[in-house]
XYZ file of C-alpha atoms in Angstrom:
513
model
C 92.138 -12.510 -84.857
C 89.062 -13.793 -82.990
C 86.727 -16.421 -84.395
C 83.192 -16.421 -82.988
C 81.636 -19.856 -82.488
C 78.195 -20.959 -81.379
C 75.522 -23.531 -82.287
C 72.121 -23.883 -83.908
C 69.894 -26.689 -85.237
C 68.786 -27.510 -88.787
C 65.697 -29.689 -89.226
C 65.174 -32.228 -91.993
C 61.702 -33.539 -91.329
C 61.576 -34.397 -87.638
C 65.315 -35.083 -87.496
C 67.411 -32.234 -86.142
C 71.119 -31.829 -86.816
C 73.239 -29.576 -84.615
C 75.215 -27.112 -86.726
C 78.301 -25.206 -85.602
C 78.250 -21.561 -86.690
C 81.706 -19.997 -87.111
C 82.365 -16.355 -87.962
C 85.674 -14.802 -88.960
C 86.902 -11.460 -90.289
C 88.670 -11.431 -93.667
C 90.911 -8.746 -95.167
C 88.614 -8.043 -98.096
C 86.050 -5.491 -99.136
C 83.528 -5.091 -96.295
C 80.646 -7.535 -96.727
C 78.917 -10.595 -95.311
C 79.334 -14.079 -96.803
C 77.674 -17.314 -95.692
C 79.188 -20.642 -96.742
C 78.289 -24.254 -95.962
C 75.424 -25.176 -98.355
C 72.936 -22.452 -97.333
C 69.624 -22.101 -99.152
C 68.229 -18.826 -100.485
C 66.599 -17.813 -97.184
C 69.945 -18.195 -95.378
C 71.765 -16.430 -98.187
C 69.449 -13.456 -97.654
C 70.185 -13.453 -93.917
C 73.117 -11.060 -94.265
C 70.796 -8.086 -94.676
C 68.552 -9.117 -91.766
C 71.588 -9.700 -89.552
C 73.282 -6.418 -90.497
C 70.154 -4.296 -89.957
C 69.170 -6.111 -86.762
C 72.639 -5.608 -85.278
C 72.741 -1.948 -86.295
C 69.298 -1.208 -84.838
C 70.282 -2.953 -81.602
C 73.310 -0.677 -81.167
C 75.515 -3.676 -81.853
C 76.965 -2.841 -85.282
C 78.861 -5.520 -87.158
C 82.589 -5.024 -87.779
C 83.382 -2.798 -90.778
C 85.201 -5.652 -92.443
C 84.318 -8.712 -94.476
C 82.504 -11.200 -92.226
C 82.626 -14.851 -93.300
C 80.153 -17.209 -91.623
C 80.711 -20.948 -91.999
C 77.958 -23.475 -91.253
C 79.472 -26.824 -90.332
C 79.210 -29.635 -91.353
C 79.460 -28.092 -94.799
C 78.049 -31.210 -96.489
C 74.664 -30.849 -94.749
C 72.116 -28.723 -96.664
C 70.894 -25.801 -94.517
C 67.509 -24.166 -94.915
C 65.148 -21.820 -93.121
C 65.481 -18.557 -91.248
C 66.015 -20.090 -87.810
C 69.794 -19.666 -88.093
C 69.695 -15.841 -88.046
C 70.324 -15.399 -84.326
C 73.254 -17.828 -84.249
C 74.902 -16.147 -87.241
C 74.429 -12.668 -85.759
C 75.827 -13.540 -82.330
C 78.801 -15.406 -83.844
C 79.558 -12.433 -86.102
C 79.388 -10.018 -83.144
C 81.750 -12.269 -81.162
C 84.532 -11.644 -83.693
C 84.980 -8.138 -82.280
C 82.930 -7.711 -79.098
C 83.929 -9.281 -75.733
C 81.300 -12.033 -75.599
C 81.888 -15.030 -73.321
C 83.309 -17.746 -75.591
C 82.494 -20.524 -73.091
C 78.860 -19.427 -72.881
C 78.623 -19.178 -76.670
C 80.039 -22.664 -77.100
C 77.525 -24.197 -74.685
C 74.399 -22.535 -76.092
C 72.139 -23.314 -79.043
C 70.455 -20.302 -80.680
C 67.163 -20.553 -82.580
C 65.097 -17.829 -84.215
C 64.704 -15.415 -87.076
C 65.723 -11.754 -86.773
C 63.487 -8.841 -87.628
C 65.100 -5.643 -88.883
C 64.640 -3.927 -85.499
C 66.576 -6.692 -83.731
C 63.672 -8.636 -82.238
C 63.473 -12.432 -82.482
C 60.701 -13.871 -84.627
C 59.208 -17.345 -84.007
C 59.994 -20.089 -86.515
C 58.293 -23.463 -87.102
C 59.779 -26.555 -85.507
C 61.059 -25.071 -82.237
C 60.059 -28.171 -80.254
C 61.877 -30.783 -82.405
C 64.860 -28.421 -82.673
C 65.152 -28.068 -78.888
C 64.724 -31.835 -78.527
C 67.575 -32.366 -81.015
C 69.782 -29.968 -79.055
C 69.012 -31.862 -75.837
C 69.893 -35.199 -77.463
C 73.216 -33.693 -78.578
C 74.040 -32.815 -74.968
C 73.274 -29.077 -74.914
C 71.502 -27.743 -71.825
C 70.983 -24.058 -72.737
C 68.820 -23.022 -75.706
C 67.877 -19.477 -76.723
C 64.443 -19.218 -78.389
C 62.107 -16.354 -79.363
C 59.974 -15.257 -76.414
C 56.737 -16.353 -78.108
C 58.063 -19.941 -78.311
C 58.833 -20.283 -74.603
C 55.959 -22.626 -73.687
C 56.723 -24.899 -76.612
C 60.463 -25.107 -75.908
C 59.935 -25.821 -72.192
C 58.135 -29.079 -73.047
C 61.615 -30.616 -73.449
C 62.958 -31.803 -70.103
C 66.444 -31.084 -68.716
C 67.014 -28.006 -70.882
C 67.297 -24.418 -69.676
C 65.204 -22.383 -72.094
C 66.166 -18.698 -72.422
C 63.302 -16.735 -74.017
C 64.750 -13.685 -75.753
C 62.780 -10.699 -77.001
C 65.660 -9.106 -78.892
C 69.259 -9.504 -79.925
C 70.198 -7.321 -76.962
C 68.861 -10.013 -74.609
C 71.016 -12.640 -76.305
C 74.160 -10.472 -76.107
C 73.439 -9.765 -72.426
C 73.159 -13.521 -71.773
C 76.727 -13.936 -73.016
C 78.201 -11.248 -70.769
C 78.004 -8.119 -72.905
C 77.014 -4.911 -71.133
C 74.107 -3.697 -73.267
C 71.581 -0.983 -72.494
C 68.267 -2.592 -71.608
C 65.370 -1.279 -73.697
C 61.740 -2.329 -73.442
C 60.479 -4.012 -76.611
C 57.314 -5.971 -77.261
C 58.030 -9.591 -78.208
C 57.068 -10.640 -81.720
C 53.877 -12.738 -81.406
C 53.231 -16.001 -83.177
C 52.380 -15.451 -86.859
C 48.802 -14.263 -87.169
C 48.362 -14.125 -83.398
C 47.638 -17.030 -81.095
C 43.885 -16.966 -81.624
C 44.050 -17.327 -85.396
C 46.470 -20.234 -85.374
C 45.078 -22.085 -82.400
C 42.604 -24.841 -83.173
C 39.024 -24.139 -82.073
C 38.009 -25.780 -78.793
C 37.259 -29.458 -79.276
C 33.572 -30.210 -79.516
C 32.278 -32.242 -76.598
C 31.359 -35.557 -78.196
C 30.172 -38.798 -76.660
C 29.448 -42.125 -78.257
C 26.149 -42.115 -76.371
C 24.843 -39.591 -78.897
C 24.940 -42.270 -81.626
C 21.491 -43.843 -81.473
C 20.165 -46.841 -83.365
C 23.526 -47.999 -84.747
C 24.643 -50.817 -82.399
C 26.623 -52.677 -85.089
C 28.460 -49.525 -86.160
C 29.238 -48.551 -82.555
C 30.597 -52.015 -81.838
C 32.713 -51.873 -85.008
C 34.247 -48.566 -83.814
C 35.068 -50.155 -80.452
C 36.703 -53.104 -82.229
C 38.703 -50.722 -84.430
C 39.867 -48.753 -81.379
C 40.749 -51.878 -79.378
C 43.028 -53.304 -82.059
C 44.126 -50.169 -83.921
C 42.372 -51.368 -87.086
C 41.588 -49.425 -90.261
C 37.916 -49.179 -91.182
C 35.735 -48.264 -94.153
C 32.157 -47.084 -93.634
C 29.790 -47.074 -96.591
C 26.268 -45.745 -96.450
C 23.856 -43.016 -97.550
C 24.060 -39.410 -96.376
C 22.656 -38.915 -92.894
C 23.459 -42.419 -91.681
C 25.917 -41.118 -89.070
C 29.297 -41.971 -90.615
C 30.939 -38.650 -89.754
C 29.338 -38.684 -86.305
C 30.884 -42.096 -85.597
C 34.292 -41.096 -86.938
C 34.574 -37.970 -84.797
C 33.943 -40.027 -81.666
C 36.692 -42.570 -82.362
C 39.568 -40.514 -80.812
C 37.511 -40.182 -77.612
C 37.613 -43.944 -76.991
C 41.298 -44.415 -77.827
C 43.818 -44.696 -74.960
C 45.646 -41.441 -74.084
C 49.049 -40.941 -75.670
C 52.158 -41.894 -73.733
C 54.991 -39.406 -73.174
C 57.025 -40.217 -76.284
C 53.906 -40.366 -78.476
C 52.595 -37.046 -77.141
C 55.999 -35.410 -77.731
C 56.072 -36.723 -81.299
C 52.555 -35.415 -81.988
C 53.494 -32.016 -80.532
C 56.703 -31.936 -82.607
C 54.761 -32.610 -85.815
C 52.305 -29.899 -84.872
C 55.174 -27.473 -84.274
C 56.802 -28.371 -87.584
C 53.499 -27.711 -89.351
C 53.492 -24.179 -87.924
C 50.736 -24.707 -85.360
C 51.032 -23.368 -81.797
C 52.077 -25.796 -79.067
C 51.606 -24.838 -75.415
C 51.000 -28.123 -73.596
C 51.748 -31.791 -74.121
C 48.283 -32.948 -75.180
C 47.547 -36.622 -74.469
C 44.507 -36.756 -76.757
C 45.154 -38.724 -79.982
C 45.180 -36.367 -82.982
C 42.305 -36.315 -85.459
C 42.996 -35.147 -89.005
C 40.149 -34.753 -91.503
C 41.433 -33.168 -94.742
C 38.944 -31.901 -97.324
C 38.268 -34.168 -100.287
C 39.947 -31.631 -102.587
C 43.309 -32.324 -100.861
C 46.093 -33.391 -103.204
C 48.454 -36.298 -102.720
C 51.159 -33.818 -101.618
C 48.810 -32.386 -98.971
C 48.298 -35.887 -97.575
C 51.890 -37.105 -97.784
C 53.678 -33.811 -97.138
C 56.758 -32.402 -98.781
C 58.101 -29.203 -100.290
C 60.947 -28.339 -102.613
C 63.154 -26.668 -99.982
C 61.467 -26.825 -96.587
C 59.705 -30.118 -95.862
C 56.404 -29.871 -94.017
C 54.442 -32.861 -92.683
C 51.200 -33.731 -94.459
C 47.911 -34.915 -92.992
C 49.197 -38.514 -92.791
C 52.144 -37.580 -90.563
C 50.074 -35.174 -88.453
C 47.592 -38.003 -87.795
C 50.334 -40.335 -86.535
C 49.327 -41.684 -83.134
C 45.677 -40.920 -83.861
C 43.061 -41.024 -86.611
C 43.125 -39.962 -90.274
C 39.518 -39.549 -91.392
C 38.741 -39.189 -95.092
C 35.116 -38.161 -95.351
C 33.515 -38.489 -98.792
C 36.397 -40.774 -99.760
C 34.845 -41.346 -103.189
C 35.374 -37.653 -103.951
C 39.147 -37.803 -103.333
C 41.309 -38.244 -106.398
C 42.428 -41.801 -107.044
C 46.057 -40.620 -106.970
C 45.617 -39.106 -103.498
C 43.963 -42.265 -102.145
C 46.625 -44.558 -103.587
C 49.280 -42.430 -101.877
C 48.030 -43.979 -98.628
C 49.025 -47.503 -99.576
C 52.745 -47.388 -98.824
C 52.424 -45.502 -95.489
C 49.777 -47.988 -94.319
C 52.229 -50.846 -94.802
C 55.519 -49.219 -93.802
C 54.323 -47.030 -90.925
C 56.464 -44.117 -92.139
C 56.730 -41.677 -95.027
C 59.998 -41.116 -96.877
C 60.285 -37.902 -98.896
C 63.234 -37.686 -101.278
C 64.402 -34.380 -102.673
C 67.615 -33.287 -104.343
C 70.152 -33.033 -101.544
C 68.128 -34.400 -98.638
C 65.862 -37.202 -97.460
C 63.186 -36.651 -94.810
C 61.210 -39.242 -92.854
C 57.934 -38.779 -91.007
C 56.025 -41.268 -88.847
C 52.790 -42.701 -90.277
C 51.365 -44.888 -87.516
C 47.743 -43.844 -87.766
C 44.303 -45.419 -87.944
C 42.690 -44.849 -91.306
C 38.958 -44.254 -91.297
C 37.183 -43.904 -94.638
C 33.574 -42.869 -95.193
C 31.902 -43.027 -98.574
C 28.475 -42.920 -100.182
C 27.298 -45.845 -102.328
C 27.145 -43.576 -105.403
C 27.564 -39.888 -106.321
C 23.990 -39.026 -105.283
C 24.147 -41.296 -102.235
C 20.840 -43.103 -102.869
C 21.982 -46.287 -104.608
C 20.571 -49.328 -102.838
C 18.909 -47.240 -100.129
C 15.387 -48.370 -99.163
C 12.990 -45.669 -100.297
C 15.759 -43.798 -102.134
C 15.740 -42.942 -105.830
C 19.214 -43.135 -107.391
C 19.593 -41.067 -110.547
C 23.215 -42.003 -111.250
C 24.117 -43.862 -114.473
C 25.715 -47.253 -113.906
C 28.984 -45.997 -115.421
C 29.071 -43.106 -112.923
C 28.507 -45.524 -110.024
C 31.332 -47.806 -111.201
C 33.664 -44.842 -111.686
C 32.780 -43.488 -108.243
C 33.405 -46.781 -106.459
C 36.604 -47.438 -108.414
C 38.256 -44.460 -106.677
C 38.817 -46.864 -103.773
C 41.214 -49.215 -105.507
C 41.454 -52.907 -104.710
C 44.946 -52.651 -103.183
C 43.753 -49.874 -100.841
C 40.599 -51.727 -99.749
C 42.707 -54.846 -99.195
C 44.564 -52.896 -96.490
C 41.330 -52.177 -94.619
C 40.485 -54.464 -91.689
C 36.810 -53.610 -91.192
C 34.311 -52.846 -93.974
C 31.092 -51.591 -92.473
C 27.761 -50.938 -94.191
C 25.915 -48.182 -92.320
C 22.178 -47.763 -92.841
C 19.911 -44.904 -91.899
C 18.350 -45.145 -88.463
C 14.785 -46.466 -88.491
C 12.015 -44.890 -86.443
C 11.752 -47.987 -84.255
C 15.461 -47.901 -83.369
C 15.348 -44.156 -82.790
C 12.524 -44.463 -80.268
C 14.037 -47.485 -78.562
C 17.438 -45.798 -78.158
C 19.062 -49.051 -79.254
C 22.843 -49.123 -79.355
C 23.605 -46.281 -76.943
C 27.045 -46.803 -75.407
C 28.899 -44.058 -73.552
C 32.427 -43.102 -74.540
C 33.557 -43.778 -70.958
C 32.372 -47.405 -70.976
C 33.714 -47.944 -74.502
C 37.084 -46.452 -73.493
C 37.224 -48.851 -70.547
C 36.588 -51.849 -72.792
C 39.229 -50.652 -75.245
C 41.799 -50.163 -72.472
C 41.190 -53.670 -71.093
C 41.485 -55.248 -74.548
C 44.694 -53.371 -75.318
C 46.184 -54.356 -71.963
C 45.414 -58.005 -72.714
C 47.022 -57.684 -76.160
C 50.136 -56.043 -74.690
C 50.554 -58.884 -72.202
C 50.240 -61.432 -74.985
C 52.672 -59.536 -77.237
C 55.186 -58.862 -74.459
C 58.737 -59.235 -75.721
C 57.644 -58.751 -79.346
C 58.057 -55.545 -81.387
C 54.281 -54.898 -81.550
C 51.835 -53.512 -79.011
C 48.540 -53.770 -80.874
C 46.967 -56.531 -82.917
C 46.847 -54.378 -86.052
C 50.659 -54.216 -86.155
C 51.366 -57.892 -85.487
C 53.289 -59.750 -88.181
C 51.248 -61.999 -90.447
C 53.864 -64.742 -90.220
C 53.704 -64.693 -86.427
C 49.901 -64.764 -86.498
C 49.819 -67.768 -88.837
C 52.809 -69.775 -87.621
C 53.709 -68.379 -84.196
C 53.305 -70.177 -80.857
C 49.771 -68.784 -80.424
C 48.565 -69.417 -83.972
C 44.965 -70.712 -84.142
C 44.495 -74.403 -84.799
C 43.553 -75.759 -88.220
C 39.874 -76.217 -87.373
C 39.632 -72.603 -86.116
C 41.239 -71.320 -89.311
C 39.117 -73.506 -91.598
C 36.750 -70.680 -92.725
C 39.754 -68.496 -93.490
C 41.527 -71.259 -95.416
C 38.381 -71.861 -97.461
C 38.039 -68.175 -98.311
C 41.713 -68.005 -99.317
C 41.330 -71.156 -101.436
C 38.349 -69.686 -103.317
C 40.196 -66.435 -103.932
C 37.772 -64.434 -101.780
C 40.755 -63.273 -99.683
C 44.333 -62.340 -100.441
C 47.059 -63.425 -98.042
C 47.162 -59.841 -96.770
C 43.419 -59.993 -96.163
C 43.873 -63.383 -94.456
C 46.287 -61.833 -91.976
C 44.041 -58.837 -91.382
C 41.109 -61.090 -90.536
C 43.318 -62.910 -88.019
C 44.250 -59.590 -86.417
C 40.605 -58.612 -86.011
C 39.833 -62.089 -84.633
C 42.465 -61.605 -81.924
C 40.938 -58.221 -81.057
C 37.512 -59.856 -80.695
C 39.042 -62.432 -78.363
C 40.699 -59.677 -76.318
C 37.428 -57.761 -75.993
C 35.699 -60.923 -74.763
C 38.540 -61.724 -72.324
C 39.705 -64.944 -74.003
C 43.290 -66.122 -74.363
C 42.669 -68.042 -77.578
C 40.923 -67.297 -80.868
C 37.780 -69.341 -81.504
C 36.104 -70.249 -84.771
C 33.364 -67.774 -83.814
C 35.948 -64.968 -83.635
C 37.238 -65.892 -87.101
C 33.719 -66.010 -88.533
C 32.829 -62.642 -87.041
C 36.088 -61.100 -88.253
C 35.356 -62.447 -91.747
C 31.938 -60.845 -91.601
C 33.505 -57.507 -90.637
C 35.943 -57.800 -93.547
C 33.764 -59.220 -96.292
C 30.159 -58.926 -95.144
C 29.563 -62.637 -94.656
C 31.298 -65.412 -92.791
C 31.213 -67.635 -95.841
C 32.915 -65.307 -98.290
């Protein structure tokens, strides 16, 4: 009796586990049984597999087919195992090449007519197969570009089950079939073309522009507060354009998260991602999750780039507080019954909020109609622990006529990007041999007590603020990180008392508080 064996990949978050698919024929009533902790979508695969094989002129044996997914202790989910189960079941009776089957990973869902449907997460699944030592991967034809982003793997794009059987040596009649397109078509899932933005378009806001450059140079989180029309959103959308391009591993991670979220991936984009969820987004939409199939939320999708929360005061307090742990840990852990998924969360947080619900509180010439209780409730959405994790707190005012006519503060994205790159290069040289690459990630203990810690007289304003209770120890460390970024931007190898005072101003609004 022949046992058909091949391989597939099961994803838990971004982590892919290679699964061996075994099929055998049992002396029982004809049927199709899947064992090895399958979920409901895999349990329903027997009907897709049977119809797909029959409509491809590759009927399954008229006996009881048992498919085992090994390791049996690993929970399996999703429809991406269909092709592997079908080809293993066919190998129990048809003369398929066992060596070829054992060296190939199969990914994809089957339609009833035998064609291969795209599934989310092709890129991380192919990457997992490559790490496990496999060099041949079968994917749906629509996923070819995405799968070929993984180096040193031969990607076989298959339109139908016939193509897969032919790959493994079976003489099958070749029929012309249209490949199944990406869900909804490429145009509907593809993001609209990025708007051409330049920092030069921000006029009359020199302090805000400089704060964005500082945030980009050190990877710092920032909070912008100001009335509507002050340019907060305009500034935020230009931050990714002055960040350094992503390196290979970062770009692959961003593309993998995009693939897992069900978005099309065709090239390895080096532009840092920019995620701006609507203020009605729930905590689950930010963090990610799911009861059976875990999808990354906005936090994970922004990893390596910017997470922008516009109208932050309109977000629920629960959703905002969900940011606290990822900001500290740099990753998101999602626990569900039977599995545990991790996603990266190394992003720059950018918050923008109005001073009150109507946006006119404290604005020169504005008339605020909000009750004091409404203002307090609005501002309390940004909790103290969350604000304490912000490095730069920036008050943005509306542009005056004089500044508008003078064009004050115009800085091009190209020149800002050059300054940011030079500052980051200086920080990397200073942090060489340490586990951090940017000032925002440096350890507080190392900043305070390391070999390059500022002297006592330089830290005097910080010590005074900590003594008065104006700063927490976390805030103390964040001010030191910004101070180092200021020194890097100015080309200095040491932090000065002026850097500390300016960093305190960016954190608290005055060097004395």
